[in-house]
Every structure is written in structure tokens, then in C-alpha cells.
């Protein structure tokens, strides 16, 4: 799943994971600081920039991106394997560039759902209401979101997150259909 920050992707992802028991989450590695309420090894693997560089050099990433200046995020091969060993279909929550890389690597074996906020205004309001970001971080996220909004139609499918319950239903049905077809 991919989306501009603030589109509601994380909420939809959480609902998918708790609603469809054949799904497992790929816990990404990141160098960003841990937010209140987040757990290392559950939400992310929080790494220092040096540790992250080491993992790049060791070839541990399926894909990685500098999503924001000095903030790296990446999908670990070991996370895909951990989920596959459990017989799970893997869910990734990644930025637009990362999703493009995944599509390149996994092609028809992957379904990329772009979660679109109803408008840029709604997205800004959601980001501001979140209250987890500094002003600087908020500014970066809004600038990036403006760019990312243009990618809505570049992926397999998109969902407009206007009504959250409907968006969740739509996401579940898309995933069920996709996995059923494999
Ligand atoms: P946040 O800091 O809000 O948790 O995430 C910021 C952005 O980084 C989100 O768009 C999220 O989907 C993305 N992200 C999280 N993990 C990964 C990853 O492993 N790879 C990439 N490319 N982006 C990621």
C-alpha cells in the first residue's frame, strides 16, 4: 500500500491486517526517531544511520529510500521471508518511490493500492491534526504529499479515502480478489 502521508494508509493497513488473517506485515527499517506509542520491532526496526548503511552494504534491502532528508526507510528481505515462512501474504506500507521499486521487482506477484485523500486540503488538515510532527516535518510532508498525489493512477488500483469504513471494505475486497486470483 502506498499513499501521501496523512491519507489514512496506516489506519486502512491496520484494519486489513486484523480483518484478513492470511496477511502479515513487513516491518520496515527506518532511521527516523521513534514516535510516542511506537514499539521497536513492531512498528519499525529503528536503526541508527550507521546501522542502516551497514544493512545497505550487506544487501539486506529489497528496496530503500531516503523518504525525507536524512530519514531512510527500507523493506528487508528477512521480513518478506519471515512472513512467507508463516504462509502469509505480505503487506508493505511504503512511499510512492518504494512502491514503484516493488512493482518493478514483483510485477504481477504484487498488488499496489494507492490510498488517495479526498483532497489536498483534507490531507493538510489530517496531518496538522495528527500533532506528532514538528512544523518543519509537517512542511516536508505536505510538500511531498503534493507531489505524491500525482501518482494516484500510476499503480494497479486506487481507493479514495473519503469514508474510512467504505475504504476499508474496498481494500479488503481488492486484496481478497487479488489473492484469490493468484
Ligand atoms: P512515517 O514516518 O509516517 O511512519 O512514514 C513515512 C513514509 O515512509 C510513509 O509514506 C511510509 O509508507 C513510508 N515507508 C515506511 N516504510 C517504508 C519502507 O520500507 N520503504 C519505503 N520506501 N517507504 C517506507
Short mmCIF file of N, CA and C and ligand atoms in Angstrom, two decimals:
data_model
loop_
_atom_site.label_atom_id
_atom_site.label_comp_id
_atom_site.label_asym_id
_atom_site.label_seq_id
_atom_site.Cartn_x
_atom_site.Cartn_y
_atom_site.Cartn_z
N UNK A 1 0.83 -1.18 0.00
CA UNK A 1 0.00 0.00 0.00
C UNK A 1 0.87 1.23 0.00
N UNK A 2 0.43 2.22 -0.76
CA UNK A 2 1.19 3.45 -0.79
C UNK A 2 0.20 4.62 -0.80
N UNK A 3 0.70 5.79 -0.41
CA UNK A 3 -0.16 6.97 -0.31
C UNK A 3 0.67 8.16 0.13
N UNK A 4 0.16 9.35 -0.10
CA UNK A 4 0.82 10.50 0.53
C UNK A 4 0.63 10.40 2.04
N UNK A 5 1.57 10.92 2.80
CA UNK A 5 1.46 10.90 4.26
C UNK A 5 0.17 11.62 4.67
N UNK A 6 -0.63 11.00 5.54
CA UNK A 6 -1.86 11.64 6.00
C UNK A 6 -3.11 11.19 5.24
N UNK A 7 -2.94 10.26 4.30
CA UNK A 7 -4.09 9.82 3.50
C UNK A 7 -4.93 8.77 4.22
N UNK A 8 -4.40 8.24 5.34
CA UNK A 8 -5.14 7.24 6.09
C UNK A 8 -4.67 5.82 5.81
N UNK A 9 -3.51 5.73 5.17
CA UNK A 9 -2.98 4.43 4.78
C UNK A 9 -2.73 3.51 5.97
N UNK A 10 -2.16 4.06 7.04
CA UNK A 10 -1.82 3.23 8.19
C UNK A 10 -3.08 2.66 8.85
N UNK A 11 -4.14 3.49 8.92
CA UNK A 11 -5.40 3.01 9.52
C UNK A 11 -5.99 1.88 8.67
N UNK A 12 -5.97 2.06 7.35
CA UNK A 12 -6.52 1.03 6.47
C UNK A 12 -5.68 -0.24 6.55
N UNK A 13 -4.37 -0.06 6.59
CA UNK A 13 -3.46 -1.22 6.69
C UNK A 13 -3.75 -2.01 7.97
N UNK A 14 -3.91 -1.30 9.10
CA UNK A 14 -4.16 -1.98 10.38
C UNK A 14 -5.47 -2.76 10.30
N UNK A 15 -6.49 -2.16 9.69
CA UNK A 15 -7.79 -2.84 9.57
C UNK A 15 -7.66 -4.08 8.67
N UNK A 16 -6.89 -3.96 7.61
CA UNK A 16 -6.68 -5.11 6.71
C UNK A 16 -6.02 -6.25 7.45
N UNK A 17 -4.97 -5.91 8.19
CA UNK A 17 -4.20 -6.95 8.88
C UNK A 17 -5.03 -7.63 9.96
N UNK A 18 -5.92 -6.87 10.63
CA UNK A 18 -6.69 -7.54 11.67
C UNK A 18 -7.91 -8.26 11.07
N UNK A 19 -8.32 -7.85 9.87
CA UNK A 19 -9.51 -8.46 9.27
C UNK A 19 -9.21 -9.67 8.39
N UNK A 20 -8.03 -9.74 7.84
CA UNK A 20 -7.69 -10.85 6.93
C UNK A 20 -6.51 -11.61 7.51
N UNK A 21 -6.78 -12.80 8.06
CA UNK A 21 -5.72 -13.45 8.83
C UNK A 21 -4.63 -14.09 7.97
N UNK A 22 -4.82 -14.10 6.65
CA UNK A 22 -3.74 -14.63 5.81
C UNK A 22 -2.69 -13.57 5.48
N UNK A 23 -2.90 -12.34 6.01
CA UNK A 23 -1.93 -11.27 5.74
C UNK A 23 -0.93 -11.12 6.89
N UNK A 24 0.28 -10.75 6.55
CA UNK A 24 1.30 -10.45 7.57
C UNK A 24 2.00 -9.16 7.17
N UNK A 25 2.46 -8.43 8.15
CA UNK A 25 3.04 -7.11 7.89
C UNK A 25 4.56 -7.19 7.80
N UNK A 26 5.10 -6.51 6.80
CA UNK A 26 6.55 -6.40 6.69
C UNK A 26 6.99 -5.17 7.50
N UNK A 27 7.67 -5.41 8.59
CA UNK A 27 8.14 -4.32 9.45
C UNK A 27 9.36 -3.70 8.80
N UNK A 28 9.24 -2.43 8.45
CA UNK A 28 10.35 -1.74 7.76
C UNK A 28 11.43 -1.32 8.75
N UNK A 29 12.60 -1.05 8.20
CA UNK A 29 13.67 -0.43 9.00
C UNK A 29 13.64 1.06 8.71
N UNK A 30 13.93 1.87 9.70
CA UNK A 30 14.00 3.32 9.48
C UNK A 30 15.03 3.98 10.38
N UNK A 31 15.48 5.16 9.92
CA UNK A 31 16.40 5.94 10.77
C UNK A 31 15.65 7.09 11.44
N UNK A 32 14.35 7.20 11.19
CA UNK A 32 13.66 8.32 11.85
C UNK A 32 13.48 8.02 13.34
N UNK A 33 13.27 9.08 14.13
CA UNK A 33 13.12 8.85 15.57
C UNK A 33 11.77 8.21 15.86
N UNK A 34 11.77 7.42 16.92
CA UNK A 34 10.57 6.70 17.32
C UNK A 34 9.54 7.69 17.87
N UNK A 35 8.28 7.57 17.44
CA UNK A 35 7.23 8.43 17.99
C UNK A 35 6.69 7.81 19.26
N UNK A 36 6.04 8.64 20.05
CA UNK A 36 5.42 8.13 21.27
C UNK A 36 4.41 7.05 20.88
N UNK A 37 4.43 5.96 21.61
CA UNK A 37 3.46 4.89 21.33
C UNK A 37 3.97 3.85 20.34
N UNK A 38 5.10 4.13 19.68
CA UNK A 38 5.64 3.15 18.74
C UNK A 38 6.58 2.18 19.45
N UNK A 39 6.62 0.95 18.93
CA UNK A 39 7.48 -0.08 19.52
C UNK A 39 8.51 -0.54 18.50
N UNK A 40 9.77 -0.58 18.95
CA UNK A 40 10.84 -1.09 18.09
C UNK A 40 10.59 -2.57 17.84
N UNK A 41 10.65 -2.97 16.57
CA UNK A 41 10.43 -4.38 16.25
C UNK A 41 8.96 -4.72 16.00
N UNK A 42 8.08 -3.74 16.17
CA UNK A 42 6.66 -3.96 15.85
C UNK A 42 6.22 -2.95 14.80
N UNK A 43 6.42 -1.67 15.09
CA UNK A 43 6.06 -0.64 14.10
C UNK A 43 7.17 -0.50 13.07
N UNK A 44 8.37 -0.46 13.54
CA UNK A 44 9.57 -0.35 12.69
C UNK A 44 10.73 -1.01 13.44
N UNK A 45 11.80 -1.28 12.71
CA UNK A 45 13.09 -1.53 13.34
C UNK A 45 13.79 -0.17 13.29
N UNK A 46 13.99 0.44 14.43
CA UNK A 46 14.61 1.76 14.46
C UNK A 46 16.13 1.59 14.48
N UNK A 47 16.78 2.05 13.42
CA UNK A 47 18.23 1.88 13.28
C UNK A 47 18.93 3.23 13.30
N UNK A 48 20.19 3.24 13.68
CA UNK A 48 20.99 4.47 13.55
C UNK A 48 21.37 4.58 12.07
N UNK A 49 21.75 5.79 11.62
CA UNK A 49 22.18 5.92 10.22
C UNK A 49 23.31 4.94 9.88
N UNK A 50 24.24 4.71 10.80
CA UNK A 50 25.34 3.77 10.53
C UNK A 50 24.84 2.33 10.37
N UNK A 51 23.94 1.95 11.25
CA UNK A 51 23.38 0.60 11.15
C UNK A 51 22.64 0.43 9.82
N UNK A 52 21.90 1.48 9.44
CA UNK A 52 21.14 1.41 8.19
C UNK A 52 22.10 1.25 7.01
N UNK A 53 23.19 2.06 7.01
CA UNK A 53 24.18 1.98 5.92
C UNK A 53 24.78 0.59 5.83
N UNK A 54 25.07 0.02 7.01
CA UNK A 54 25.63 -1.32 7.06
C UNK A 54 24.69 -2.34 6.40
N UNK A 55 23.39 -2.20 6.70
CA UNK A 55 22.40 -3.12 6.14
C UNK A 55 22.30 -2.94 4.61
N UNK A 56 22.49 -1.68 4.15
CA UNK A 56 22.51 -1.44 2.69
C UNK A 56 23.70 -2.19 2.10
N UNK A 57 24.88 -2.01 2.72
CA UNK A 57 26.09 -2.65 2.20
C UNK A 57 26.00 -4.17 2.24
N UNK A 58 25.29 -4.68 3.23
CA UNK A 58 25.13 -6.14 3.34
C UNK A 58 24.10 -6.68 2.35
N UNK A 59 23.45 -5.78 1.60
CA UNK A 59 22.45 -6.21 0.61
C UNK A 59 21.17 -6.73 1.25
N UNK A 60 20.82 -6.18 2.42
CA UNK A 60 19.67 -6.70 3.16
C UNK A 60 18.32 -6.15 2.70
N UNK A 61 18.35 -5.10 1.85
CA UNK A 61 17.09 -4.45 1.49
C UNK A 61 16.55 -4.85 0.13
N UNK A 62 15.25 -5.10 0.07
CA UNK A 62 14.55 -5.30 -1.20
C UNK A 62 14.49 -3.95 -1.90
N UNK A 63 14.20 -2.91 -1.12
CA UNK A 63 14.21 -1.53 -1.60
C UNK A 63 14.43 -0.65 -0.39
N UNK A 64 15.02 0.52 -0.62
CA UNK A 64 15.08 1.52 0.45
C UNK A 64 15.07 2.89 -0.19
N UNK A 65 14.62 3.89 0.58
CA UNK A 65 14.53 5.25 0.07
C UNK A 65 14.88 6.22 1.18
N UNK A 66 15.42 7.36 0.75
CA UNK A 66 15.55 8.48 1.68
C UNK A 66 14.22 9.23 1.52
N UNK A 67 13.23 8.83 2.31
CA UNK A 67 11.87 9.34 2.12
C UNK A 67 11.81 10.84 2.43
N UNK A 68 12.47 11.24 3.51
CA UNK A 68 12.64 12.66 3.83
C UNK A 68 14.14 12.86 4.05
N UNK A 69 14.61 14.12 3.94
CA UNK A 69 16.04 14.36 4.08
C UNK A 69 16.56 13.71 5.37
N UNK A 70 17.59 12.89 5.22
CA UNK A 70 18.21 12.19 6.36
C UNK A 70 17.31 11.18 7.06
N UNK A 71 16.17 10.87 6.45
CA UNK A 71 15.32 9.84 7.05
C UNK A 71 15.14 8.71 6.05
N UNK A 72 15.81 7.59 6.36
CA UNK A 72 15.79 6.44 5.46
C UNK A 72 14.76 5.42 5.94
N UNK A 73 14.14 4.76 4.96
CA UNK A 73 13.17 3.71 5.24
C UNK A 73 13.46 2.58 4.25
N UNK A 74 13.35 1.33 4.70
CA UNK A 74 13.59 0.24 3.75
C UNK A 74 12.90 -1.06 4.13
N UNK A 75 12.61 -1.83 3.08
CA UNK A 75 11.99 -3.16 3.24
C UNK A 75 13.09 -4.21 3.27
N UNK A 76 13.09 -5.01 4.31
CA UNK A 76 14.12 -6.04 4.48
C UNK A 76 13.69 -7.37 3.86
N UNK A 77 14.61 -8.03 3.14
CA UNK A 77 14.32 -9.37 2.62
C UNK A 77 13.88 -10.28 3.76
N UNK A 78 14.54 -10.12 4.91
CA UNK A 78 14.24 -11.03 6.04
C UNK A 78 12.79 -10.91 6.49
N UNK A 79 12.18 -9.72 6.28
CA UNK A 79 10.77 -9.54 6.66
C UNK A 79 9.84 -10.27 5.70
N UNK A 80 10.19 -10.25 4.40
CA UNK A 80 9.37 -10.99 3.44
C UNK A 80 9.47 -12.47 3.77
N UNK A 81 10.70 -12.92 4.03
CA UNK A 81 10.90 -14.35 4.30
C UNK A 81 10.21 -14.78 5.59
N UNK A 82 10.29 -13.94 6.62
CA UNK A 82 9.63 -14.25 7.90
C UNK A 82 8.12 -14.49 7.66
N UNK A 83 7.52 -13.61 6.86
CA UNK A 83 6.08 -13.75 6.59
C UNK A 83 5.78 -14.95 5.70
N UNK A 84 6.60 -15.14 4.68
CA UNK A 84 6.36 -16.28 3.78
C UNK A 84 6.51 -17.60 4.53
N UNK A 85 7.49 -17.66 5.46
CA UNK A 85 7.66 -18.87 6.25
C UNK A 85 6.41 -19.19 7.07
N UNK A 86 5.65 -18.13 7.42
CA UNK A 86 4.42 -18.33 8.19
C UNK A 86 3.22 -18.57 7.26
N UNK A 87 3.50 -18.63 5.96
CA UNK A 87 2.43 -18.85 4.98
C UNK A 87 1.60 -17.61 4.71
N UNK A 88 2.13 -16.46 5.05
CA UNK A 88 1.36 -15.21 4.91
C UNK A 88 1.61 -14.51 3.58
N UNK A 89 0.61 -13.77 3.15
CA UNK A 89 0.76 -12.81 2.06
C UNK A 89 1.22 -11.52 2.71
N UNK A 90 2.24 -10.90 2.14
CA UNK A 90 2.90 -9.79 2.85
C UNK A 90 2.31 -8.43 2.47
N UNK A 91 2.06 -7.62 3.50
CA UNK A 91 1.60 -6.25 3.31
C UNK A 91 2.75 -5.29 3.58
N UNK A 92 2.99 -4.40 2.62
CA UNK A 92 4.01 -3.36 2.79
C UNK A 92 3.31 -2.01 2.88
N UNK A 93 3.80 -1.15 3.75
CA UNK A 93 3.30 0.22 3.86
C UNK A 93 4.48 1.11 3.50
N UNK A 94 4.52 1.56 2.24
CA UNK A 94 5.72 2.25 1.76
C UNK A 94 5.39 3.49 0.93
N UNK A 95 6.41 4.33 0.73
CA UNK A 95 6.16 5.56 -0.03
C UNK A 95 6.06 5.24 -1.52
N UNK A 96 5.73 6.28 -2.29
CA UNK A 96 5.47 6.08 -3.72
C UNK A 96 6.69 5.53 -4.47
N UNK A 97 7.86 6.06 -4.19
CA UNK A 97 9.07 5.58 -4.88
C UNK A 97 9.33 4.12 -4.54
N UNK A 98 9.16 3.78 -3.26
CA UNK A 98 9.35 2.39 -2.82
C UNK A 98 8.37 1.48 -3.52
N UNK A 99 7.13 1.94 -3.67
CA UNK A 99 6.09 1.12 -4.32
C UNK A 99 6.44 0.90 -5.79
N UNK A 100 7.02 1.92 -6.43
CA UNK A 100 7.43 1.76 -7.83
C UNK A 100 8.51 0.68 -7.93
N UNK A 101 9.46 0.68 -6.98
CA UNK A 101 10.52 -0.34 -6.99
C UNK A 101 9.95 -1.73 -6.78
N UNK A 102 9.00 -1.83 -5.84
CA UNK A 102 8.41 -3.15 -5.55
C UNK A 102 7.69 -3.68 -6.79
N UNK A 103 6.99 -2.77 -7.48
CA UNK A 103 6.26 -3.17 -8.69
C UNK A 103 7.25 -3.67 -9.75
N UNK A 104 8.40 -3.02 -9.81
CA UNK A 104 9.40 -3.43 -10.79
C UNK A 104 9.93 -4.83 -10.46
N UNK A 105 10.16 -5.07 -9.17
CA UNK A 105 10.71 -6.36 -8.75
C UNK A 105 9.68 -7.48 -8.82
N UNK A 106 8.47 -7.20 -8.32
CA UNK A 106 7.50 -8.29 -8.16
C UNK A 106 6.39 -8.33 -9.21
N UNK A 107 6.32 -7.29 -10.04
CA UNK A 107 5.36 -7.23 -11.16
C UNK A 107 3.99 -7.82 -10.81
N UNK A 108 3.58 -8.88 -11.53
CA UNK A 108 2.23 -9.43 -11.34
C UNK A 108 2.04 -10.14 -10.01
N UNK A 109 3.15 -10.37 -9.31
CA UNK A 109 3.02 -11.02 -7.99
C UNK A 109 2.66 -10.00 -6.92
N UNK A 110 2.55 -8.73 -7.31
CA UNK A 110 2.24 -7.70 -6.32
C UNK A 110 1.02 -6.91 -6.74
N UNK A 111 0.31 -6.40 -5.74
CA UNK A 111 -0.82 -5.51 -5.98
C UNK A 111 -0.49 -4.22 -5.24
N UNK A 112 -0.36 -3.13 -5.97
CA UNK A 112 -0.10 -1.85 -5.28
C UNK A 112 -1.38 -1.03 -5.25
N UNK A 113 -1.84 -0.77 -4.04
CA UNK A 113 -3.04 0.06 -3.84
C UNK A 113 -2.59 1.44 -3.39
N UNK A 114 -3.00 2.44 -4.13
CA UNK A 114 -2.69 3.82 -3.77
C UNK A 114 -3.90 4.37 -3.00
N UNK A 115 -3.66 4.86 -1.78
CA UNK A 115 -4.74 5.45 -0.99
C UNK A 115 -4.72 6.96 -1.21
N UNK A 116 -5.83 7.44 -1.74
CA UNK A 116 -5.88 8.85 -2.08
C UNK A 116 -6.77 9.61 -1.10
N UNK A 117 -6.29 10.71 -0.53
CA UNK A 117 -7.17 11.52 0.32
C UNK A 117 -8.18 12.23 -0.59
N UNK A 118 -9.36 12.62 -0.07
CA UNK A 118 -10.35 13.27 -0.92
C UNK A 118 -9.81 14.54 -1.58
N UNK A 119 -8.95 15.28 -0.87
CA UNK A 119 -8.36 16.49 -1.46
C UNK A 119 -7.08 16.83 -0.71
N UNK A 120 -6.31 17.72 -1.30
CA UNK A 120 -5.08 18.15 -0.65
C UNK A 120 -5.39 18.90 0.65
N UNK A 121 -6.50 19.63 0.64
CA UNK A 121 -6.92 20.37 1.84
C UNK A 121 -7.19 19.41 3.00
N UNK A 122 -7.93 18.33 2.71
CA UNK A 122 -8.24 17.33 3.74
C UNK A 122 -6.94 16.74 4.27
N UNK A 123 -6.05 16.47 3.35
CA UNK A 123 -4.78 15.86 3.74
C UNK A 123 -3.99 16.79 4.68
N UNK A 124 -3.96 18.07 4.36
CA UNK A 124 -3.25 19.02 5.22
C UNK A 124 -3.88 19.05 6.60
N UNK A 125 -5.21 19.08 6.63
CA UNK A 125 -5.92 19.12 7.92
C UNK A 125 -5.59 17.88 8.73
N UNK A 126 -5.59 16.71 8.08
CA UNK A 126 -5.30 15.46 8.80
C UNK A 126 -3.89 15.47 9.36
N UNK A 127 -2.96 15.97 8.56
CA UNK A 127 -1.57 15.99 9.02
C UNK A 127 -1.42 16.92 10.22
N UNK A 128 -2.10 18.07 10.14
CA UNK A 128 -1.97 19.04 11.25
C UNK A 128 -2.63 18.52 12.51
N UNK A 129 -3.75 17.79 12.34
CA UNK A 129 -4.48 17.27 13.50
C UNK A 129 -3.69 16.17 14.19
N UNK A 130 -2.77 15.56 13.47
CA UNK A 130 -2.02 14.41 13.98
C UNK A 130 -1.16 14.79 15.18
N UNK A 131 -0.61 15.98 15.11
CA UNK A 131 0.11 16.53 16.26
C UNK A 131 1.35 15.73 16.65
N UNK A 132 1.88 14.94 15.73
CA UNK A 132 3.09 14.19 16.07
C UNK A 132 4.29 14.84 15.38
N UNK A 133 4.02 15.81 14.51
CA UNK A 133 5.10 16.34 13.68
C UNK A 133 5.50 17.75 14.12
N UNK A 134 6.78 18.04 13.97
CA UNK A 134 7.24 19.41 14.17
C UNK A 134 6.79 20.22 12.95
N UNK A 135 6.89 21.54 13.06
CA UNK A 135 6.46 22.38 11.93
C UNK A 135 7.27 22.05 10.67
N UNK A 136 8.57 21.83 10.88
CA UNK A 136 9.48 21.52 9.77
C UNK A 136 9.08 20.20 9.10
N UNK A 137 8.82 19.21 9.94
CA UNK A 137 8.46 17.89 9.42
C UNK A 137 7.11 17.97 8.68
N UNK A 138 6.19 18.75 9.24
CA UNK A 138 4.87 18.92 8.62
C UNK A 138 5.03 19.54 7.23
N UNK A 139 5.88 20.55 7.14
CA UNK A 139 6.10 21.24 5.88
C UNK A 139 6.65 20.26 4.83
N UNK A 140 7.63 19.44 5.27
CA UNK A 140 8.24 18.46 4.36
C UNK A 140 7.19 17.46 3.88
N UNK A 141 6.34 17.02 4.82
CA UNK A 141 5.34 16.01 4.48
C UNK A 141 4.30 16.56 3.50
N UNK A 142 3.92 17.83 3.71
CA UNK A 142 2.92 18.43 2.81
C UNK A 142 3.51 18.60 1.40
N UNK A 143 4.75 19.08 1.33
CA UNK A 143 5.39 19.24 0.01
C UNK A 143 5.46 17.90 -0.72
N UNK A 144 5.87 16.87 0.02
CA UNK A 144 6.00 15.55 -0.61
C UNK A 144 4.62 15.00 -1.00
N UNK A 145 3.63 15.25 -0.14
CA UNK A 145 2.28 14.75 -0.42
C UNK A 145 1.74 15.37 -1.71
N UNK A 146 2.03 16.66 -1.90
CA UNK A 146 1.55 17.33 -3.11
C UNK A 146 2.10 16.63 -4.36
N UNK A 147 3.36 16.26 -4.28
CA UNK A 147 3.99 15.53 -5.40
C UNK A 147 3.38 14.15 -5.57
N UNK A 148 3.23 13.46 -4.43
CA UNK A 148 2.77 12.06 -4.47
C UNK A 148 1.34 11.91 -4.96
N UNK A 149 0.52 12.95 -4.71
CA UNK A 149 -0.88 12.91 -5.15
C UNK A 149 -0.97 12.68 -6.66
N UNK A 150 0.05 13.09 -7.37
CA UNK A 150 0.02 12.96 -8.84
C UNK A 150 0.20 11.51 -9.30
N UNK A 151 0.55 10.63 -8.36
CA UNK A 151 0.82 9.23 -8.74
C UNK A 151 -0.40 8.32 -8.63
N UNK A 152 -1.54 8.90 -8.24
CA UNK A 152 -2.73 8.08 -7.96
C UNK A 152 -2.99 7.02 -9.02
N UNK A 153 -2.83 7.40 -10.28
CA UNK A 153 -3.21 6.46 -11.32
C UNK A 153 -2.04 5.67 -11.90
N UNK A 154 -0.88 5.75 -11.22
CA UNK A 154 0.30 5.05 -11.73
C UNK A 154 0.38 3.61 -11.24
N UNK A 155 -0.51 3.25 -10.30
CA UNK A 155 -0.40 1.91 -9.71
C UNK A 155 -1.54 1.00 -10.16
N UNK A 156 -1.62 -0.20 -9.57
CA UNK A 156 -2.64 -1.16 -10.03
C UNK A 156 -4.05 -0.63 -9.81
N UNK A 157 -4.24 0.03 -8.68
CA UNK A 157 -5.58 0.49 -8.34
C UNK A 157 -5.47 1.59 -7.28
N UNK A 158 -6.52 2.38 -7.13
CA UNK A 158 -6.51 3.36 -6.03
C UNK A 158 -7.86 3.42 -5.34
N UNK A 159 -7.81 3.84 -4.08
CA UNK A 159 -9.02 3.96 -3.27
C UNK A 159 -9.07 5.39 -2.78
N UNK A 160 -10.20 6.05 -2.91
CA UNK A 160 -10.33 7.41 -2.36
C UNK A 160 -10.83 7.28 -0.92
N UNK A 161 -10.01 7.72 0.01
CA UNK A 161 -10.36 7.58 1.42
C UNK A 161 -11.19 8.77 1.89
N UNK A 162 -12.46 8.73 1.49
CA UNK A 162 -13.39 9.78 1.89
C UNK A 162 -14.12 9.28 3.13
N UNK A 163 -14.70 8.08 2.99
CA UNK A 163 -15.37 7.43 4.11
C UNK A 163 -14.50 6.24 4.51
N UNK A 164 -13.96 6.29 5.73
CA UNK A 164 -12.97 5.29 6.14
C UNK A 164 -13.52 3.86 6.09
N UNK A 165 -14.75 3.66 6.60
CA UNK A 165 -15.31 2.30 6.62
C UNK A 165 -15.44 1.73 5.21
N UNK A 166 -15.87 2.60 4.30
CA UNK A 166 -16.01 2.15 2.91
C UNK A 166 -14.64 1.84 2.30
N UNK A 167 -13.67 2.68 2.61
CA UNK A 167 -12.31 2.49 2.08
C UNK A 167 -11.75 1.16 2.56
N UNK A 168 -12.02 0.82 3.83
CA UNK A 168 -11.53 -0.45 4.38
C UNK A 168 -12.20 -1.64 3.67
N UNK A 169 -13.51 -1.53 3.47
CA UNK A 169 -14.23 -2.61 2.77
C UNK A 169 -13.68 -2.80 1.37
N UNK A 170 -13.44 -1.68 0.71
CA UNK A 170 -12.93 -1.72 -0.66
C UNK A 170 -11.54 -2.38 -0.69
N UNK A 171 -10.70 -1.99 0.27
CA UNK A 171 -9.34 -2.54 0.32
C UNK A 171 -9.40 -4.06 0.55
N UNK A 172 -10.26 -4.49 1.48
CA UNK A 172 -10.36 -5.93 1.77
C UNK A 172 -10.80 -6.69 0.53
N UNK A 173 -11.78 -6.12 -0.17
CA UNK A 173 -12.29 -6.84 -1.33
C UNK A 173 -11.24 -6.90 -2.45
N UNK A 174 -10.48 -5.81 -2.62
CA UNK A 174 -9.41 -5.82 -3.63
C UNK A 174 -8.36 -6.88 -3.31
N UNK A 175 -7.99 -6.96 -2.04
CA UNK A 175 -6.95 -7.92 -1.64
C UNK A 175 -7.47 -9.35 -1.77
N UNK A 176 -8.71 -9.58 -1.30
CA UNK A 176 -9.30 -10.92 -1.43
C UNK A 176 -9.30 -11.36 -2.90
N UNK A 177 -9.75 -10.47 -3.76
CA UNK A 177 -9.82 -10.79 -5.19
C UNK A 177 -8.44 -11.10 -5.73
N UNK A 178 -7.48 -10.27 -5.38
CA UNK A 178 -6.13 -10.44 -5.90
C UNK A 178 -5.53 -11.77 -5.45
N UNK A 179 -5.65 -12.06 -4.17
CA UNK A 179 -5.05 -13.27 -3.63
C UNK A 179 -5.78 -14.50 -4.18
N UNK A 180 -7.10 -14.37 -4.33
CA UNK A 180 -7.89 -15.45 -4.90
C UNK A 180 -7.45 -15.80 -6.31
N UNK A 181 -6.99 -14.79 -7.02
CA UNK A 181 -6.61 -14.97 -8.42
C UNK A 181 -5.24 -15.61 -8.58
N UNK A 182 -4.42 -15.51 -7.51
CA UNK A 182 -3.03 -15.97 -7.66
C UNK A 182 -2.93 -17.47 -7.83
P1 LIG B 1 6.14 7.52 8.80
O1 LIG B 1 7.36 8.29 9.20
O2 LIG B 1 4.89 8.39 8.79
O3 LIG B 1 5.95 6.25 9.59
O4 LIG B 1 6.36 7.04 7.29
C1 LIG B 1 6.72 7.98 6.32
C2 LIG B 1 6.61 7.36 4.95
O5 LIG B 1 7.60 6.34 4.77
C3 LIG B 1 5.26 6.69 4.69
O6 LIG B 1 4.82 7.05 3.38
C4 LIG B 1 5.59 5.23 4.76
O7 LIG B 1 4.70 4.47 3.97
C5 LIG B 1 6.99 5.23 4.19
N1 LIG B 1 7.70 3.98 4.48
C6 LIG B 1 7.61 3.20 5.59
N2 LIG B 1 8.38 2.12 5.47
C7 LIG B 1 8.95 2.17 4.25
C8 LIG B 1 9.84 1.31 3.53
O8 LIG B 1 10.26 0.25 3.98
N3 LIG B 1 10.24 1.72 2.31
C9 LIG B 1 9.79 2.89 1.75
N4 LIG B 1 10.22 3.19 0.53
N5 LIG B 1 8.95 3.72 2.38
C10 LIG B 1 8.54 3.37 3.62
#
